[in-house]
mmCIF file of C-alpha atoms and ligand atoms in Angstrom:
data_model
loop_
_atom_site.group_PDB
_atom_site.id
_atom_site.type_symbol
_atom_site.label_atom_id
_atom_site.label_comp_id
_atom_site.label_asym_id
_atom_site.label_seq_id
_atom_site.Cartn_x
_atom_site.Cartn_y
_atom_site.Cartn_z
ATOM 1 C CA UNK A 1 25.066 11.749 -21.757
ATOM 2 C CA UNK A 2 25.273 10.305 -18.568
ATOM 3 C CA UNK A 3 28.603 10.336 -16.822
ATOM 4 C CA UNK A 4 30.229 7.673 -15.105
ATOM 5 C CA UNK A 5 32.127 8.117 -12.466
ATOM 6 C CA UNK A 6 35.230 6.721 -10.016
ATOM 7 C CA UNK A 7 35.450 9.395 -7.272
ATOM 8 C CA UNK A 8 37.915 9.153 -4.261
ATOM 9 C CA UNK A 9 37.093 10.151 -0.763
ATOM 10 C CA UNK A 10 40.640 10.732 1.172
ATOM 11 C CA UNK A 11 38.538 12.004 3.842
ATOM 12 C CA UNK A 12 41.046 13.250 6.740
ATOM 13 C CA UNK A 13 43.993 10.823 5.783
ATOM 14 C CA UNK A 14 47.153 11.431 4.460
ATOM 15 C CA UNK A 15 50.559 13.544 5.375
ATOM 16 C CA UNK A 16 51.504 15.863 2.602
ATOM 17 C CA UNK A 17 53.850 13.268 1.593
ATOM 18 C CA UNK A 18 51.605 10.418 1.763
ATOM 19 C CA UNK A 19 49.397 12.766 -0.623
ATOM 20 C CA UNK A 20 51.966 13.430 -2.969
ATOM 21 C CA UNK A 21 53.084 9.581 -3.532
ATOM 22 C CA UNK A 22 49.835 8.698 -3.775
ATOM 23 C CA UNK A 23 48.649 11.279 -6.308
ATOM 24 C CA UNK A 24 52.112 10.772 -8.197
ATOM 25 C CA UNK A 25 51.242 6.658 -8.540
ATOM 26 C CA UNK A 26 47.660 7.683 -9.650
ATOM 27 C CA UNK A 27 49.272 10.210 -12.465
ATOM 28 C CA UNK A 28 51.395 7.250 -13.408
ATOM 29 C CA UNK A 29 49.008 4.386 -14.500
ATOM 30 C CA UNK A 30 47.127 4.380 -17.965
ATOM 31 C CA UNK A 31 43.870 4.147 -18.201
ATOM 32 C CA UNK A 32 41.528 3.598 -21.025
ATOM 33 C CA UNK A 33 38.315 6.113 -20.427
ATOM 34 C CA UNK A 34 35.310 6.477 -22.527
ATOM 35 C CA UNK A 35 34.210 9.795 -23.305
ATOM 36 C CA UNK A 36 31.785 9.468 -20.477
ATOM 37 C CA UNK A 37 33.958 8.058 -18.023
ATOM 38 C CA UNK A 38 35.535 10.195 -15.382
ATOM 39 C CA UNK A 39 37.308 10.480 -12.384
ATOM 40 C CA UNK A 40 37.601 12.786 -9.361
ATOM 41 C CA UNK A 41 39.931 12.915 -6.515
ATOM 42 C CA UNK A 42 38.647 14.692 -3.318
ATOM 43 C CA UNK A 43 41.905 15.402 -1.252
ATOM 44 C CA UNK A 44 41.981 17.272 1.866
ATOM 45 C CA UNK A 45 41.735 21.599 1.603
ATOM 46 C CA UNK A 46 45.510 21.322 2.433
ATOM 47 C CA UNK A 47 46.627 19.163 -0.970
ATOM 48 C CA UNK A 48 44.605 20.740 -3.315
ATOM 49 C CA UNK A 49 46.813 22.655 -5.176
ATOM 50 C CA UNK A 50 49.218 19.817 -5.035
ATOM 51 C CA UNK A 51 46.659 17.498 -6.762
ATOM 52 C CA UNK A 52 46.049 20.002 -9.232
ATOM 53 C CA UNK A 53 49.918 20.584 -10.159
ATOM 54 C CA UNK A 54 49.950 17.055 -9.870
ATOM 55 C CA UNK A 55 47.137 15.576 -11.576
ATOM 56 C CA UNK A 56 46.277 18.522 -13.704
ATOM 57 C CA UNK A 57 46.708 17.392 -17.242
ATOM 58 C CA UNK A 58 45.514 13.770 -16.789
ATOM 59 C CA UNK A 59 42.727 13.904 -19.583
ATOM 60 C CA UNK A 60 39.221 12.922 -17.432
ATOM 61 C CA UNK A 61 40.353 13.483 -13.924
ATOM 62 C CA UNK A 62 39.525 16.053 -11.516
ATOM 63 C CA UNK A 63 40.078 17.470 -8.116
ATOM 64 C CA UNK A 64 37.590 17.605 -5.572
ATOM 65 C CA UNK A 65 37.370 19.216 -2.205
ATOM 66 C CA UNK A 66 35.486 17.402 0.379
ATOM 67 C CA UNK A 67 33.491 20.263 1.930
ATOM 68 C CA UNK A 68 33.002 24.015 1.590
ATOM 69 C CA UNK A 69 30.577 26.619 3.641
ATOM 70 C CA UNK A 70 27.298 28.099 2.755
ATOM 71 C CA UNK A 71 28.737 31.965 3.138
ATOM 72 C CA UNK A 72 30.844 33.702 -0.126
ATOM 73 C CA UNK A 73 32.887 35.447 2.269
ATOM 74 C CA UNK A 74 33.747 37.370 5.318
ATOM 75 C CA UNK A 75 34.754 36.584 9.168
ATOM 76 C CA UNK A 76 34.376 33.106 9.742
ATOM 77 C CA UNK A 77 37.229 31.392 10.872
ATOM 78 C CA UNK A 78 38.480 28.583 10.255
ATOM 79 C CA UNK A 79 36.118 28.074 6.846
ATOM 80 C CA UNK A 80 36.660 28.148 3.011
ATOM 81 C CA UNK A 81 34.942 29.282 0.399
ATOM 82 C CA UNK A 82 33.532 28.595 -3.215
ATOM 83 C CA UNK A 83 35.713 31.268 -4.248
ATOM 84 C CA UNK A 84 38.510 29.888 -2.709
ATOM 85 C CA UNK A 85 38.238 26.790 -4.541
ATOM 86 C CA UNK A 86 37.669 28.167 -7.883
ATOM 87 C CA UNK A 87 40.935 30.165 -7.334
ATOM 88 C CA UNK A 88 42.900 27.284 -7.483
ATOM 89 C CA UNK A 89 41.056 25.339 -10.167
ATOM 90 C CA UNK A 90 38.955 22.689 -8.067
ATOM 91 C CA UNK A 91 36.022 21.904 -9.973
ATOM 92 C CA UNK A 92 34.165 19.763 -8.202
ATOM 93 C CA UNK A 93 32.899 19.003 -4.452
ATOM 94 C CA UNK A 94 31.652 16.813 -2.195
ATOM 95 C CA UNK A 95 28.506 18.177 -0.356
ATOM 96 C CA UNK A 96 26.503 16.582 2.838
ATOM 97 C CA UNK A 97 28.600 13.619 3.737
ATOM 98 C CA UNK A 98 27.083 11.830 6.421
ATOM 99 C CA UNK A 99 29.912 12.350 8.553
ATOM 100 C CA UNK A 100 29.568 16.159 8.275
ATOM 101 C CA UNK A 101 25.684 15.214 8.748
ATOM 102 C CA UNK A 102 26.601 13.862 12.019
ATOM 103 C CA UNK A 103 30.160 15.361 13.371
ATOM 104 C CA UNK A 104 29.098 19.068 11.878
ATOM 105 C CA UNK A 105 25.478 19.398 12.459
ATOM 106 C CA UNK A 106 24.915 19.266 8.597
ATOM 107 C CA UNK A 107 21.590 19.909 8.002
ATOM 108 C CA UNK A 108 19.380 19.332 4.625
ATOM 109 C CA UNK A 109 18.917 23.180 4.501
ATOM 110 C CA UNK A 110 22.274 24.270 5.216
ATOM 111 C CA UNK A 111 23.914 21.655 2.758
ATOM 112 C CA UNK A 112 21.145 22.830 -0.039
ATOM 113 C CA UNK A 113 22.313 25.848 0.444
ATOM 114 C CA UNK A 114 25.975 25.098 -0.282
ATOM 115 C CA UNK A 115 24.714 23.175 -3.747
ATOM 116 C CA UNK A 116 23.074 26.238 -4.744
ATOM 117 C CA UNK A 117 25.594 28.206 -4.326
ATOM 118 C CA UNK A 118 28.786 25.994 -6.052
ATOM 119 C CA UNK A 119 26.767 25.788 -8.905
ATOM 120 C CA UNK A 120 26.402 29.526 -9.169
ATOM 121 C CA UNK A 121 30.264 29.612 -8.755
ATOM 122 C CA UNK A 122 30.421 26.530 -11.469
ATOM 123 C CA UNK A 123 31.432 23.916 -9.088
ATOM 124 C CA UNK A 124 30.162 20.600 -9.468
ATOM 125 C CA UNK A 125 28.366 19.018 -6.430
ATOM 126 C CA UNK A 126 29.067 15.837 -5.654
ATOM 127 C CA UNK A 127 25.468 15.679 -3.018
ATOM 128 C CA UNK A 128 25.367 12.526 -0.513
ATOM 129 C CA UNK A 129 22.532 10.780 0.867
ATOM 130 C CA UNK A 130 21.775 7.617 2.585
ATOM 131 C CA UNK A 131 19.906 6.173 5.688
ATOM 132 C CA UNK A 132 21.438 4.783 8.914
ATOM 133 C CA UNK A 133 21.133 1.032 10.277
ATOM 134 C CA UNK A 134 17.844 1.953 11.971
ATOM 135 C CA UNK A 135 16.185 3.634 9.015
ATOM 136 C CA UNK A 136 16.734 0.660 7.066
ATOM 137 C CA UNK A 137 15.787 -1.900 9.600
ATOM 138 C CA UNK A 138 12.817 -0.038 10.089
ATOM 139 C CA UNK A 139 12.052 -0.166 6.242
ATOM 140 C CA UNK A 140 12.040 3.585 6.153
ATOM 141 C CA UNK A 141 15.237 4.243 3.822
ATOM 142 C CA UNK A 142 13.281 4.927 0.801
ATOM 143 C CA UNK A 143 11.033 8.102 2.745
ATOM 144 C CA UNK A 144 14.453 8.963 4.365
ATOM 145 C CA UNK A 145 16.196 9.925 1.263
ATOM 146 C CA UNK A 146 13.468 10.743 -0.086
ATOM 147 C CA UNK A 147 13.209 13.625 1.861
ATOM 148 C CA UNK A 148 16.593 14.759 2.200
ATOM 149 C CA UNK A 149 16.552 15.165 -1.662
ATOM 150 C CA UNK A 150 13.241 17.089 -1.679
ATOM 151 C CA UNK A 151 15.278 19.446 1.039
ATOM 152 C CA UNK A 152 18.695 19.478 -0.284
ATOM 153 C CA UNK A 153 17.964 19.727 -4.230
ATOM 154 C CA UNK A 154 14.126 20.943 -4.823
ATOM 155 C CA UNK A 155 14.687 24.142 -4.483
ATOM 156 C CA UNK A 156 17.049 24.083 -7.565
ATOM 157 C CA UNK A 157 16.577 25.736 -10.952
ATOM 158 C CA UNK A 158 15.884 22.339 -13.749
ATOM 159 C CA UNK A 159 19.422 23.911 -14.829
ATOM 160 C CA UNK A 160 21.179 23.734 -11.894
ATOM 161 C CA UNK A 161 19.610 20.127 -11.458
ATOM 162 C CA UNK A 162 21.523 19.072 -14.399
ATOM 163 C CA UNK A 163 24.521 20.116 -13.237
ATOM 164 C CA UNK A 164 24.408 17.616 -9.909
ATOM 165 C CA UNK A 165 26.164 14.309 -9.251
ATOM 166 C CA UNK A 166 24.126 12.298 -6.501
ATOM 167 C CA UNK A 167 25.901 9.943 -3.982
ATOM 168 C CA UNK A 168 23.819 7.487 -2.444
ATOM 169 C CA UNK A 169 25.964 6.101 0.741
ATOM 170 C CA UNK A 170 23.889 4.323 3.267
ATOM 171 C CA UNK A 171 25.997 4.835 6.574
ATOM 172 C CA UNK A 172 25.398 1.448 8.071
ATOM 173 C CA UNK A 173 27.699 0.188 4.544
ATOM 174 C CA UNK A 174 30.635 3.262 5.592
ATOM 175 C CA UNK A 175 33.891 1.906 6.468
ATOM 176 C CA UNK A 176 32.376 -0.943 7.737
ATOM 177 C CA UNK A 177 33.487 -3.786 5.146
ATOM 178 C CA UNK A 178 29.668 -4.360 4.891
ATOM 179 C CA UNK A 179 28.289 -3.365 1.205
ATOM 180 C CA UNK A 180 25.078 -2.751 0.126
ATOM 181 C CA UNK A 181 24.275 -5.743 -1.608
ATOM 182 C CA UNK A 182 23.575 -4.682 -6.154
ATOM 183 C CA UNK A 183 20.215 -5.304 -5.532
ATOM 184 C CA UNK A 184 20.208 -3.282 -2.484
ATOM 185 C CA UNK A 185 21.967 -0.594 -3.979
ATOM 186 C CA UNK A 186 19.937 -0.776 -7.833
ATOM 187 C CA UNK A 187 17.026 -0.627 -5.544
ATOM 188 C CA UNK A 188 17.635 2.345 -3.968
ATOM 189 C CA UNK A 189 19.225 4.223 -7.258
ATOM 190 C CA UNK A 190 16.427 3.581 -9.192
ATOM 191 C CA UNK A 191 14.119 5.404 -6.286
ATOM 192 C CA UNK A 192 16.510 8.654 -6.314
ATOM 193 C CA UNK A 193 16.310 8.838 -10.478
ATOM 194 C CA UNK A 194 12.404 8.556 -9.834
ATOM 195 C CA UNK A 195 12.291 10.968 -7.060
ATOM 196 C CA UNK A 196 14.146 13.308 -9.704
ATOM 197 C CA UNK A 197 12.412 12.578 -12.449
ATOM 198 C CA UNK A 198 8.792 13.301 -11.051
ATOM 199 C CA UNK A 199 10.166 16.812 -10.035
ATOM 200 C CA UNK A 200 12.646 17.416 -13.204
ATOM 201 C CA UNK A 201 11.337 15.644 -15.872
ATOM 202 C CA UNK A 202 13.303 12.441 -18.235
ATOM 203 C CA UNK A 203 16.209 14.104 -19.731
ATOM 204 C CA UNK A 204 17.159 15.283 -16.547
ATOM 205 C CA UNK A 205 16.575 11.865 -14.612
ATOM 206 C CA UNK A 206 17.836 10.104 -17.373
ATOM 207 C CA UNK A 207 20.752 11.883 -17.400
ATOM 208 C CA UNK A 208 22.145 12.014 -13.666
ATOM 209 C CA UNK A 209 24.655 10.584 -12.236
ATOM 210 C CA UNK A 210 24.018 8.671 -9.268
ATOM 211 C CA UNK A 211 27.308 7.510 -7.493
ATOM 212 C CA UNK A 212 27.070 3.907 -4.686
ATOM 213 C CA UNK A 213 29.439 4.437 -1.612
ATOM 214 C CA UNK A 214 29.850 2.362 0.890
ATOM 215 C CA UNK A 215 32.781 -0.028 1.205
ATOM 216 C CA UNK A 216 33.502 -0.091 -2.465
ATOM 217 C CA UNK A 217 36.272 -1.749 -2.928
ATOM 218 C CA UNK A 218 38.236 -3.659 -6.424
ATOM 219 C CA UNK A 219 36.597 -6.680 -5.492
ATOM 220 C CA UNK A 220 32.891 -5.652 -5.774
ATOM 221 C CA UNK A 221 33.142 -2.827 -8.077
ATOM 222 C CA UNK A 222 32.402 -4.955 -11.245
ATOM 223 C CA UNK A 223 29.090 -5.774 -9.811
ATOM 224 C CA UNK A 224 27.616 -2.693 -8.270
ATOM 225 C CA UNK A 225 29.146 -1.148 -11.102
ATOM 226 C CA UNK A 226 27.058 -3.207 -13.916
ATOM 227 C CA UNK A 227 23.511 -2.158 -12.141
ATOM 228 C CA UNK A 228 21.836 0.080 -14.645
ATOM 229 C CA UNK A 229 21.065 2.775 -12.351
ATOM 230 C CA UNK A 230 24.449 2.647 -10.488
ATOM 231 C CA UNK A 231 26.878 5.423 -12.652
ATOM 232 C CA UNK A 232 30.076 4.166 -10.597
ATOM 233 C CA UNK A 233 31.252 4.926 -6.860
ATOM 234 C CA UNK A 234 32.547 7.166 -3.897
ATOM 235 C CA UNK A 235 35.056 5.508 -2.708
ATOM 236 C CA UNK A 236 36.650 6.012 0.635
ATOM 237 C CA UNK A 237 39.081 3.716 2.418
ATOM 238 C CA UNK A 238 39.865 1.527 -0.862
ATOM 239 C CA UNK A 239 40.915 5.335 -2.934
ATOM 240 C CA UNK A 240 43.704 5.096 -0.725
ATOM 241 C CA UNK A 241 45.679 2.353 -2.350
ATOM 242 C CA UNK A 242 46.286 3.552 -5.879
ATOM 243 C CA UNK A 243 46.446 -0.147 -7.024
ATOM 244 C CA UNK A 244 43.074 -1.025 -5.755
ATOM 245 C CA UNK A 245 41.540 2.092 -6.636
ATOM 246 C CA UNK A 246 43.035 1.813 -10.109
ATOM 247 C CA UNK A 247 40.869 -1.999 -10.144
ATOM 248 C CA UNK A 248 38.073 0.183 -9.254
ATOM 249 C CA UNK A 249 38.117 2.999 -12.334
ATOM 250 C CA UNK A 250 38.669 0.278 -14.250
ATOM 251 C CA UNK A 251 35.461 -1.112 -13.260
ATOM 252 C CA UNK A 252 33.522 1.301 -14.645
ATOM 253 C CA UNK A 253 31.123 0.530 -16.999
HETATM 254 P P1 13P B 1 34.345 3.632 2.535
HETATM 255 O O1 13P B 1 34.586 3.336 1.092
HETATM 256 O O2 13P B 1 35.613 3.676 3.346
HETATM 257 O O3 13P B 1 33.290 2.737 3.124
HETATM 258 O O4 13P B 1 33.772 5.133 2.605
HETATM 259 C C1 13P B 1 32.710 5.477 1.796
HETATM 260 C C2 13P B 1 32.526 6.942 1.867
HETATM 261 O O5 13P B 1 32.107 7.477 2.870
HETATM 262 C C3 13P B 1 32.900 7.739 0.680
HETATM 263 O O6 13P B 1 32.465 9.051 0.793
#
């Protein structure tokens, strides 16, 4: 069945404190999820045992990290591990955000290689996508993600396919205030399960979860939300009010 999901994407915000009263107001609410309704909290490396202690029981929610490296272990400074994160019960994580794209040197190889290897370690990945202003304006969006899908997630096993959320987040729509438009964002969803589905067949296309970030927020969830191809959101500035972001899980569909 075909998840649907309201992830948050703290990115590098929040004191320790900030975290905990945030997390604490998220544990607090109620909400009313279907069986195939979910939702995941990517925190900083620092909080996530504290959103695990925290959040831990809440049936359907999870804790994410928001990056990890491509080596299992050894002398690299400064860098954490799959391992690392299994140890302390993340289960999910947020691969090739454009920001890492651009600030890190992310490649589509190295980042492929980091899918491939969570899923060996039974992590989740959470894999981003999307086009800058340029590509778009230039009508080349659909060939752009196109190929950094064919060089992040081909060389995956159908299995380990099945096991990957997709987050389509055009960068020009990032913090910006300025969302894809539904149709904009449909659009583009339906192209990814396509691109998937010529490689991995139906059930696997039909099946995957394909997340819209990009200035999400409680006020146009509802409608990005009810596109058939859109399975819910990565949410970054508006996960950081647990009222609005509460508006926003409940918006899934
Ligand atoms: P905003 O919701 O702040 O635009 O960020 C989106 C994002 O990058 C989530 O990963």
């Amino acid at each position: 069945m075909r998840r649907k999901i309201a992830a948050a994407n703290w990115k590098m915000n929040c004191t320790l404190q900030e975290a905990e009263d945030l997390l604490k107001a998220l544990n607090e609410k109620n909400f009313n999820l279907k069986d195939n309704q979910q939702v995941i909290i990517a925190v900083p490396f620092p909080y996530l045992l504290t959103a695990k202690q925290i959040l831990g029981d809440k049936p359907s929610f999870y804790v994410a990290a928001q990056n990890c490296y491509n080596k299992v272990c050894g002398a690299y400074t400064g860098e954490v591990s799959v391992a690392m994160l299994t140890s302390c019960g993340v289960t999910h994580v947020i691969l090739g955000h454009s920001e890492r794209r651009e600030y890190f040197n992310e490649t589509n190889k190295t980042v492929g290689q980091k899918v491939e290897l969570v899923i060996e370690n039974g992590i989740t990945p959470i894999f981003c996508c999307g086009e800058e202003l340029s590509i778009r304006e230039s009508d080349a969006h659909n060939r752009f993600v196109d190929s950094q899908i064919r060089e992040g997630l081909f060389h995956l096993s159908p299995d380990a396919m099945s096991k990957v959320i997709i987050a389509y987040e055009p960068i020009w729509a990032i913090g910006t205030g300025k969302t894809a438009t539904a149709d904009q964002a449909q659009e583009m969803h339906a192209h990814i399960r396509n691109i998937i589905r010529g490689k991995y067949g139906n059930e696997i296309a039909d099946n995957l979860t394909i997340l819209y970030g990009g200035s999400v927020k409680g006020s146009n969830a509802v409608e990005l939300f009810s596109e058939p191809d859109v399975d819910g959101g990565l949410v970054g500035g508006a996960s950081l009010k647990a009222d609005e972001f509460e508006i926003i899980i409940n918006s899934l569909r």
